[in-house]
mmCIF file of C-alpha atoms in Angstrom:
data_model
loop_
_atom_site.group_PDB
_atom_site.id
_atom_site.type_symbol
_atom_site.label_atom_id
_atom_site.label_comp_id
_atom_site.label_asym_id
_atom_site.label_seq_id
_atom_site.Cartn_x
_atom_site.Cartn_y
_atom_site.Cartn_z
ATOM 1 C CA UNK A 1 -1.196 -4.207 4.870
ATOM 2 C CA UNK A 2 -2.393 -0.617 5.210
ATOM 3 C CA UNK A 3 -6.261 -0.058 4.089
ATOM 4 C CA UNK A 4 -4.034 3.206 2.900
ATOM 5 C CA UNK A 5 -1.088 1.531 1.221
ATOM 6 C CA UNK A 6 1.763 4.084 0.654
ATOM 7 C CA UNK A 7 1.186 5.242 -3.072
ATOM 8 C CA UNK A 8 -2.713 5.809 -1.754
ATOM 9 C CA UNK A 9 -1.161 9.531 -0.935
ATOM 10 C CA UNK A 10 1.155 10.879 -3.076
ATOM 11 C CA UNK A 11 -0.593 13.890 -3.766
ATOM 12 C CA UNK A 12 -2.250 13.040 -6.936
ATOM 13 C CA UNK A 13 -0.430 10.843 -8.060
ATOM 14 C CA UNK A 14 -2.261 7.572 -6.887
ATOM 15 C CA UNK A 15 -5.829 6.013 -7.340
ATOM 16 C CA UNK A 16 -8.640 3.434 -6.709
ATOM 17 C CA UNK A 17 -10.686 0.785 -7.425
ATOM 18 C CA UNK A 18 -13.771 -1.054 -5.971
ATOM 19 C CA UNK A 19 -14.987 -4.495 -5.786
ATOM 20 C CA UNK A 20 -16.588 -7.496 -4.084
ATOM 21 C CA UNK A 21 -15.144 -10.215 -2.656
ATOM 22 C CA UNK A 22 -17.926 -12.180 -2.965
ATOM 23 C CA UNK A 23 -18.840 -14.160 -6.567
ATOM 24 C CA UNK A 24 -16.364 -14.673 -9.403
ATOM 25 C CA UNK A 25 -16.775 -13.455 -12.798
ATOM 26 C CA UNK A 26 -16.220 -16.086 -15.608
ATOM 27 C CA UNK A 27 -12.907 -16.101 -16.761
ATOM 28 C CA UNK A 28 -13.914 -14.885 -20.214
ATOM 29 C CA UNK A 29 -15.383 -11.986 -19.226
ATOM 30 C CA UNK A 30 -14.330 -8.903 -20.604
ATOM 31 C CA UNK A 31 -12.317 -6.078 -18.867
ATOM 32 C CA UNK A 32 -14.220 -3.061 -17.324
ATOM 33 C CA UNK A 33 -12.293 -0.097 -19.574
ATOM 34 C CA UNK A 34 -12.650 3.180 -17.112
ATOM 35 C CA UNK A 35 -12.752 6.285 -18.701
ATOM 36 C CA UNK A 36 -12.816 8.965 -15.264
ATOM 37 C CA UNK A 37 -14.134 11.529 -17.699
ATOM 38 C CA UNK A 38 -17.095 9.375 -18.119
ATOM 39 C CA UNK A 39 -18.096 8.302 -14.895
ATOM 40 C CA UNK A 40 -20.679 9.478 -12.849
ATOM 41 C CA UNK A 41 -20.049 11.183 -9.648
ATOM 42 C CA UNK A 42 -20.415 8.874 -6.606
ATOM 43 C CA UNK A 43 -19.968 9.070 -2.480
ATOM 44 C CA UNK A 44 -16.358 10.560 -1.694
ATOM 45 C CA UNK A 45 -13.870 7.647 -0.584
ATOM 46 C CA UNK A 46 -14.242 6.267 2.853
ATOM 47 C CA UNK A 47 -10.593 6.538 3.010
ATOM 48 C CA UNK A 48 -8.549 9.305 4.107
ATOM 49 C CA UNK A 49 -6.413 10.948 0.793
ATOM 50 C CA UNK A 50 -4.391 13.669 -0.325
ATOM 51 C CA UNK A 51 -5.714 15.749 -3.199
ATOM 52 C CA UNK A 52 -3.195 18.486 -3.810
ATOM 53 C CA UNK A 53 -2.306 20.111 -0.566
ATOM 54 C CA UNK A 54 -5.262 18.953 1.559
ATOM 55 C CA UNK A 55 -6.182 15.774 3.540
ATOM 56 C CA UNK A 56 -9.356 14.835 2.773
ATOM 57 C CA UNK A 57 -11.508 12.654 5.532
ATOM 58 C CA UNK A 58 -14.603 12.362 4.907
ATOM 59 C CA UNK A 59 -16.529 15.856 5.730
ATOM 60 C CA UNK A 60 -12.911 17.174 7.195
ATOM 61 C CA UNK A 61 -10.416 18.884 5.120
ATOM 62 C CA UNK A 62 -7.022 19.893 6.541
ATOM 63 C CA UNK A 63 -4.727 22.026 4.602
ATOM 64 C CA UNK A 64 -0.962 20.904 5.202
ATOM 65 C CA UNK A 65 2.270 22.848 4.467
ATOM 66 C CA UNK A 66 5.351 21.322 2.744
ATOM 67 C CA UNK A 67 6.748 19.817 -0.664
ATOM 68 C CA UNK A 68 6.472 16.399 -1.595
ATOM 69 C CA UNK A 69 3.593 15.097 0.247
ATOM 70 C CA UNK A 70 3.044 11.807 0.738
ATOM 71 C CA UNK A 71 -0.318 10.380 3.075
ATOM 72 C CA UNK A 72 1.451 7.513 5.060
ATOM 73 C CA UNK A 73 -1.681 6.522 6.892
ATOM 74 C CA UNK A 74 -4.384 7.505 9.542
ATOM 75 C CA UNK A 75 -3.403 6.431 13.335
ATOM 76 C CA UNK A 76 -5.958 6.747 16.328
ATOM 77 C CA UNK A 77 -6.608 10.215 16.344
ATOM 78 C CA UNK A 78 -4.533 12.079 13.482
ATOM 79 C CA UNK A 79 -2.571 11.526 10.219
ATOM 80 C CA UNK A 80 1.140 10.773 9.242
ATOM 81 C CA UNK A 81 2.149 12.892 6.470
ATOM 82 C CA UNK A 82 5.972 12.726 4.753
ATOM 83 C CA UNK A 83 6.907 15.736 3.482
ATOM 84 C CA UNK A 84 9.895 17.980 2.813
ATOM 85 C CA UNK A 85 10.754 21.462 4.580
ATOM 86 C CA UNK A 86 13.553 23.386 4.643
ATOM 87 C CA UNK A 87 14.933 21.051 1.994
ATOM 88 C CA UNK A 88 14.315 18.398 4.811
ATOM 89 C CA UNK A 89 12.417 14.816 4.060
ATOM 90 C CA UNK A 90 10.399 14.487 7.381
ATOM 91 C CA UNK A 91 7.593 12.751 9.042
ATOM 92 C CA UNK A 92 4.902 14.666 10.891
ATOM 93 C CA UNK A 93 1.829 13.787 12.737
ATOM 94 C CA UNK A 94 -0.983 15.724 11.587
ATOM 95 C CA UNK A 95 -3.994 16.412 14.002
ATOM 96 C CA UNK A 96 -7.455 17.200 12.925
ATOM 97 C CA UNK A 97 -7.477 20.908 13.707
ATOM 98 C CA UNK A 98 -4.075 20.779 11.035
ATOM 99 C CA UNK A 99 -1.692 21.437 13.773
ATOM 100 C CA UNK A 100 1.320 19.236 13.334
ATOM 101 C CA UNK A 101 4.393 17.046 15.578
ATOM 102 C CA UNK A 102 7.457 16.347 14.076
ATOM 103 C CA UNK A 103 7.909 12.707 14.399
ATOM 104 C CA UNK A 104 10.786 11.766 12.596
ATOM 105 C CA UNK A 105 13.276 14.992 11.615
ATOM 106 C CA UNK A 106 15.820 14.082 8.674
ATOM 107 C CA UNK A 107 14.389 10.917 6.545
ATOM 108 C CA UNK A 108 17.014 11.394 4.319
ATOM 109 C CA UNK A 109 16.017 8.622 1.026
ATOM 110 C CA UNK A 110 14.954 6.514 3.918
ATOM 111 C CA UNK A 111 11.600 4.114 3.627
ATOM 112 C CA UNK A 112 8.791 5.048 5.781
ATOM 113 C CA UNK A 113 5.953 2.721 6.732
ATOM 114 C CA UNK A 114 2.769 3.211 8.776
ATOM 115 C CA UNK A 115 1.266 -0.347 9.589
ATOM 116 C CA UNK A 116 -2.242 -1.293 8.809
ATOM 117 C CA UNK A 117 -3.350 -0.151 12.354
ATOM 118 C CA UNK A 118 -1.940 2.934 12.515
ATOM 119 C CA UNK A 119 0.214 2.030 15.567
ATOM 120 C CA UNK A 120 3.917 1.617 14.541
ATOM 121 C CA UNK A 121 5.688 3.817 11.889
ATOM 122 C CA UNK A 122 9.175 2.134 10.800
ATOM 123 C CA UNK A 123 11.828 4.088 8.869
ATOM 124 C CA UNK A 124 14.437 1.843 7.073
ATOM 125 C CA UNK A 125 17.784 2.915 6.057
ATOM 126 C CA UNK A 126 20.117 1.386 3.481
ATOM 127 C CA UNK A 127 23.604 0.897 4.296
ATOM 128 C CA UNK A 128 24.524 0.054 0.218
ATOM 129 C CA UNK A 129 28.053 -0.369 0.698
ATOM 130 C CA UNK A 130 27.849 -2.993 3.811
ATOM 131 C CA UNK A 131 24.813 -4.531 2.093
ATOM 132 C CA UNK A 132 22.870 -3.755 5.261
ATOM 133 C CA UNK A 133 20.054 -2.148 6.910
ATOM 134 C CA UNK A 134 18.743 -0.631 10.072
ATOM 135 C CA UNK A 135 15.384 -0.739 10.979
ATOM 136 C CA UNK A 136 13.771 1.768 13.800
ATOM 137 C CA UNK A 137 10.395 1.545 14.787
ATOM 138 C CA UNK A 138 8.621 4.178 16.152
ATOM 139 C CA UNK A 139 5.346 5.677 17.919
ATOM 140 C CA UNK A 140 3.612 7.502 14.939
ATOM 141 C CA UNK A 141 1.977 10.363 17.421
ATOM 142 C CA UNK A 142 5.265 10.960 19.691
ATOM 143 C CA UNK A 143 7.969 9.988 17.694
ATOM 144 C CA UNK A 144 9.035 7.785 20.700
ATOM 145 C CA UNK A 145 11.462 4.952 19.068
ATOM 146 C CA UNK A 146 9.969 1.362 19.881
ATOM 147 C CA UNK A 147 12.852 -0.404 18.708
ATOM 148 C CA UNK A 148 16.158 -0.808 16.591
ATOM 149 C CA UNK A 149 17.245 -3.929 14.451
ATOM 150 C CA UNK A 150 20.157 -4.268 12.161
ATOM 151 C CA UNK A 151 20.149 -6.869 9.168
ATOM 152 C CA UNK A 152 22.315 -7.925 6.679
ATOM 153 C CA UNK A 153 21.228 -7.369 2.904
ATOM 154 C CA UNK A 154 18.518 -4.791 1.987
ATOM 155 C CA UNK A 155 15.421 -4.691 3.888
ATOM 156 C CA UNK A 156 11.433 -3.941 2.932
ATOM 157 C CA UNK A 157 8.895 -3.309 5.505
ATOM 158 C CA UNK A 158 5.682 -5.147 4.483
ATOM 159 C CA UNK A 159 3.349 -4.313 7.403
ATOM 160 C CA UNK A 160 3.414 -3.464 11.062
ATOM 161 C CA UNK A 161 0.891 -3.708 13.643
ATOM 162 C CA UNK A 162 0.035 -2.614 17.368
ATOM 163 C CA UNK A 163 0.089 -6.652 18.800
ATOM 164 C CA UNK A 164 2.103 -6.591 22.306
ATOM 165 C CA UNK A 165 4.309 -3.529 21.761
ATOM 166 C CA UNK A 166 4.102 -4.024 18.362
ATOM 167 C CA UNK A 167 5.382 -6.367 15.495
ATOM 168 C CA UNK A 168 7.111 -5.710 12.205
ATOM 169 C CA UNK A 169 6.809 -8.009 9.520
ATOM 170 C CA UNK A 170 10.096 -7.526 6.541
ATOM 171 C CA UNK A 171 11.798 -9.240 3.757
ATOM 172 C CA UNK A 172 15.814 -9.323 3.161
ATOM 173 C CA UNK A 173 17.687 -9.619 -0.199
ATOM 174 C CA UNK A 174 20.213 -10.943 0.269
ATOM 175 C CA UNK A 175 20.081 -12.980 2.256
ATOM 176 C CA UNK A 176 16.272 -14.171 1.035
ATOM 177 C CA UNK A 177 13.998 -14.431 3.927
ATOM 178 C CA UNK A 178 11.051 -13.231 5.650
ATOM 179 C CA UNK A 179 11.099 -12.412 8.965
ATOM 180 C CA UNK A 180 8.307 -11.301 12.076
ATOM 181 C CA UNK A 181 10.058 -9.119 14.794
ATOM 182 C CA UNK A 182 8.705 -8.685 17.749
ATOM 183 C CA UNK A 183 9.226 -5.053 19.226
ATOM 184 C CA UNK A 184 8.165 -6.833 23.271
ATOM 185 C CA UNK A 185 11.055 -9.266 23.337
ATOM 186 C CA UNK A 186 13.695 -8.142 20.426
ATOM 187 C CA UNK A 187 13.141 -11.294 18.753
ATOM 188 C CA UNK A 188 12.959 -12.423 15.136
ATOM 189 C CA UNK A 189 11.162 -15.172 13.954
ATOM 190 C CA UNK A 190 12.050 -16.281 10.065
ATOM 191 C CA UNK A 191 8.454 -16.801 8.677
ATOM 192 C CA UNK A 192 9.782 -17.981 5.002
ATOM 193 C CA UNK A 193 13.094 -18.729 3.140
ATOM 194 C CA UNK A 194 11.884 -16.686 0.674
ATOM 195 C CA UNK A 195 11.572 -12.636 0.728
ATOM 196 C CA UNK A 196 8.055 -11.503 0.786
ATOM 197 C CA UNK A 197 6.558 -8.558 -0.994
ATOM 198 C CA UNK A 198 3.208 -7.861 0.123
ATOM 199 C CA UNK A 199 2.372 -8.934 3.447
ATOM 200 C CA UNK A 200 -1.055 -7.962 6.157
ATOM 201 C CA UNK A 201 -0.812 -9.082 9.756
ATOM 202 C CA UNK A 202 -4.543 -8.368 9.931
ATOM 203 C CA UNK A 203 -5.868 -10.546 7.129
ATOM 204 C CA UNK A 204 -2.465 -12.963 7.864
ATOM 205 C CA UNK A 205 -1.589 -13.144 4.207
ATOM 206 C CA UNK A 206 2.132 -13.049 2.917
ATOM 207 C CA UNK A 207 3.104 -12.644 -0.900
ATOM 208 C CA UNK A 208 6.462 -13.898 -1.633
ATOM 209 C CA UNK A 209 8.472 -14.457 -4.934
ATOM 210 C CA UNK A 210 10.099 -17.831 -5.237
ATOM 211 C CA UNK A 211 13.080 -16.281 -7.163
ATOM 212 C CA UNK A 212 13.610 -13.200 -9.208
ATOM 213 C CA UNK A 213 10.601 -12.410 -11.204
ATOM 214 C CA UNK A 214 13.041 -10.827 -13.992
ATOM 215 C CA UNK A 215 14.597 -14.393 -13.998
ATOM 216 C CA UNK A 216 11.401 -16.638 -14.193
ATOM 217 C CA UNK A 217 10.388 -16.452 -10.542
ATOM 218 C CA UNK A 218 6.488 -16.790 -9.596
ATOM 219 C CA UNK A 219 4.318 -15.035 -6.970
ATOM 220 C CA UNK A 220 3.147 -17.310 -3.978
ATOM 221 C CA UNK A 221 0.122 -15.913 -1.820
ATOM 222 C CA UNK A 222 0.313 -17.702 1.921
ATOM 223 C CA UNK A 223 -1.041 -17.364 5.271
ATOM 224 C CA UNK A 224 1.536 -16.050 7.724
ATOM 225 C CA UNK A 225 0.566 -17.972 10.646
ATOM 226 C CA UNK A 226 1.046 -21.244 8.242
ATOM 227 C CA UNK A 227 3.772 -20.139 5.504
ATOM 228 C CA UNK A 228 3.661 -23.705 4.620
ATOM 229 C CA UNK A 229 0.375 -23.473 3.569
ATOM 230 C CA UNK A 230 -0.335 -21.952 -0.034
ATOM 231 C CA UNK A 231 -3.293 -20.198 -1.524
ATOM 232 C CA UNK A 232 -2.611 -19.219 -4.857
ATOM 233 C CA UNK A 233 0.596 -19.217 -7.331
ATOM 234 C CA UNK A 234 0.686 -17.149 -10.067
ATOM 235 C CA UNK A 235 3.860 -16.772 -12.760
ATOM 236 C CA UNK A 236 1.916 -13.601 -14.552
ATOM 237 C CA UNK A 237 0.680 -11.085 -11.757
ATOM 238 C CA UNK A 238 1.292 -10.151 -8.281
ATOM 239 C CA UNK A 239 -0.228 -9.289 -4.996
ATOM 240 C CA UNK A 240 -0.856 -5.215 -4.276
ATOM 241 C CA UNK A 241 -3.618 -4.960 -2.100
ATOM 242 C CA UNK A 242 -5.354 -7.182 0.052
ATOM 243 C CA UNK A 243 -9.638 -6.576 1.116
ATOM 244 C CA UNK A 244 -10.688 -6.418 4.526
ATOM 245 C CA UNK A 245 -11.547 -9.882 5.860
ATOM 246 C CA UNK A 246 -9.187 -11.399 3.876
ATOM 247 C CA UNK A 247 -11.061 -12.887 1.031
ATOM 248 C CA UNK A 248 -9.857 -10.762 -1.923
ATOM 249 C CA UNK A 249 -6.917 -9.554 -3.540
ATOM 250 C CA UNK A 250 -6.302 -7.050 -6.062
ATOM 251 C CA UNK A 251 -3.570 -7.971 -8.876
ATOM 252 C CA UNK A 252 -0.937 -6.175 -11.268
ATOM 253 C CA UNK A 253 1.183 -7.620 -13.717
ATOM 254 C CA UNK A 254 3.832 -9.554 -12.613
ATOM 255 C CA UNK A 255 6.517 -7.311 -14.092
ATOM 256 C CA UNK A 256 4.989 -3.853 -13.887
ATOM 257 C CA UNK A 257 6.870 -1.133 -13.444
ATOM 258 C CA UNK A 258 7.537 2.752 -14.646
ATOM 259 C CA UNK A 259 4.689 4.898 -13.895
ATOM 260 C CA UNK A 260 1.957 2.375 -13.136
ATOM 261 C CA UNK A 261 -0.156 -0.914 -14.206
ATOM 262 C CA UNK A 262 -2.884 -0.295 -16.930
ATOM 263 C CA UNK A 263 -4.554 -3.488 -15.861
ATOM 264 C CA UNK A 264 -5.745 -4.759 -12.374
ATOM 265 C CA UNK A 265 -7.513 -7.739 -10.807
ATOM 266 C CA UNK A 266 -9.610 -8.766 -8.415
ATOM 267 C CA UNK A 267 -9.153 -11.916 -7.538
ATOM 268 C CA UNK A 268 -10.309 -14.376 -4.338
ATOM 269 C CA UNK A 269 -7.078 -15.652 -2.512
ATOM 270 C CA UNK A 270 -7.478 -19.072 -4.313
ATOM 271 C CA UNK A 271 -7.112 -17.229 -7.495
ATOM 272 C CA UNK A 272 -10.537 -17.127 -8.832
ATOM 273 C CA UNK A 273 -11.253 -13.915 -11.167
ATOM 274 C CA UNK A 274 -13.870 -11.670 -10.084
ATOM 275 C CA UNK A 275 -13.404 -8.547 -11.761
ATOM 276 C CA UNK A 276 -10.717 -7.164 -14.581
ATOM 277 C CA UNK A 277 -10.039 -3.117 -14.638
ATOM 278 C CA UNK A 278 -8.026 -1.597 -17.995
ATOM 279 C CA UNK A 279 -7.552 1.853 -18.526
ATOM 280 C CA UNK A 280 -5.937 3.897 -21.460
ATOM 281 C CA UNK A 281 -3.321 5.274 -19.418
ATOM 282 C CA UNK A 282 -2.015 4.034 -16.320
ATOM 283 C CA UNK A 283 -3.548 3.559 -12.758
ATOM 284 C CA UNK A 284 -1.799 5.058 -9.644
ATOM 285 C CA UNK A 285 -2.756 3.639 -5.967
ATOM 286 C CA UNK A 286 -4.847 0.455 -5.487
ATOM 287 C CA UNK A 287 -6.555 -0.226 -2.626
ATOM 288 C CA UNK A 288 -9.636 -1.526 -0.945
ATOM 289 C CA UNK A 289 -11.993 0.660 0.385
ATOM 290 C CA UNK A 290 -14.383 -2.236 1.925
ATOM 291 C CA UNK A 291 -14.639 -6.169 1.250
ATOM 292 C CA UNK A 292 -16.504 -4.985 -1.811
ATOM 293 C CA UNK A 293 -15.087 -2.003 -3.596
ATOM 294 C CA UNK A 294 -11.796 -1.126 -4.917
ATOM 295 C CA UNK A 295 -10.515 2.530 -5.088
ATOM 296 C CA UNK A 296 -8.058 3.319 -8.031
ATOM 297 C CA UNK A 297 -6.099 6.315 -8.707
ATOM 298 C CA UNK A 298 -7.045 6.163 -12.616
ATOM 299 C CA UNK A 299 -5.034 8.502 -15.158
ATOM 300 C CA UNK A 300 -5.349 9.073 -18.856
ATOM 301 C CA UNK A 301 -4.435 12.082 -21.096
ATOM 302 C CA UNK A 302 -7.170 14.111 -20.755
ATOM 303 C CA UNK A 303 -8.752 13.327 -17.173
ATOM 304 C CA UNK A 304 -7.672 11.828 -13.464
ATOM 305 C CA UNK A 305 -9.687 10.604 -10.813
ATOM 306 C CA UNK A 306 -10.013 8.391 -7.816
ATOM 307 C CA UNK A 307 -12.283 5.982 -9.253
ATOM 308 C CA UNK A 308 -14.473 3.292 -7.097
ATOM 309 C CA UNK A 309 -15.749 -0.021 -8.888
ATOM 310 C CA UNK A 310 -17.695 -2.980 -7.682
ATOM 311 C CA UNK A 311 -17.828 -5.696 -10.466
ATOM 312 C CA UNK A 312 -18.639 -3.768 -13.496
ATOM 313 C CA UNK A 313 -20.043 -0.770 -11.814
ATOM 314 C CA UNK A 314 -17.583 2.382 -11.657
ATOM 315 C CA UNK A 315 -17.964 5.866 -10.548
ATOM 316 C CA UNK A 316 -16.020 9.105 -9.470
ATOM 317 C CA UNK A 317 -15.142 8.945 -5.339
ATOM 318 C CA UNK A 318 -13.474 12.598 -5.655
ATOM 319 C CA UNK A 319 -13.758 15.484 -8.273
ATOM 320 C CA UNK A 320 -12.439 14.870 -11.643
ATOM 321 C CA UNK A 321 -9.054 15.974 -12.379
ATOM 322 C CA UNK A 322 -6.893 16.980 -15.457
ATOM 323 C CA UNK A 323 -5.191 14.570 -17.045
ATOM 324 C CA UNK A 324 -1.777 12.781 -16.526
ATOM 325 C CA UNK A 325 1.110 15.197 -18.006
ATOM 326 C CA UNK A 326 3.649 11.875 -18.272
ATOM 327 C CA UNK A 327 0.915 10.656 -21.094
#
């Protein structure tokens, strides 16, 4: 999955956490309760992120036009931004100098996903009456179409990468399955009979549901290359981010819904607990900054901020912001 997950970029609605992949905390260790207003300011996030109408990437500040901004991720020489202009949802490639190129003209309500290595953009259009989906793959800088695949059921793209001419891993429901689509050959390989909900092609990880989690289903973490290998099973938590190197994952409550979770865990891929974080509010985006640090956009009624945590130590990775009006 992208180091910059889909939600990390929705203006000020996302968050971050940090922690190490090495070292396992005792199972009974207390949760770290995060209050952004009580934290000291640390170094700025190493990941690009949106603050208001600006893309922040280290010392670089890029002001962008448009509404409903969502930073989809980083490419080799720029950024991919979902936005609304003239009442039309679109995807634009943003260069470091602030100039932009339209990549997808009219998204409507379609889902747009940029993969972890920034090389392939996918747009999924659901045809609800037909119970079918169309997945289109694009070059994220030029908008050139790389492939089209029509599938039965409602498709959800989990990750993409630039291997060969590109690969896309997606899930459908129904029929329940997870498929790896090779853009060079336009061939699809079923990698699981169960629907995946999170994947990371770089780290060879796939998380699937055994059945509908609202009807007793559980989460199972497997390897993509050998889906028969089960790493960890949980009936109370689900994976939401994978650390670089693939040794750790961040998880949230299995049935977490609504504005966002108020608890998140860091675990090894075998399920051993490394850390647990709570907030009197909710977490927005959750992503690993590196193998040791988790970034959380953290919201309370009084304050919010991008927070970096490593084990029990947490600090602000950007300026303190006002609290959420949702609380």
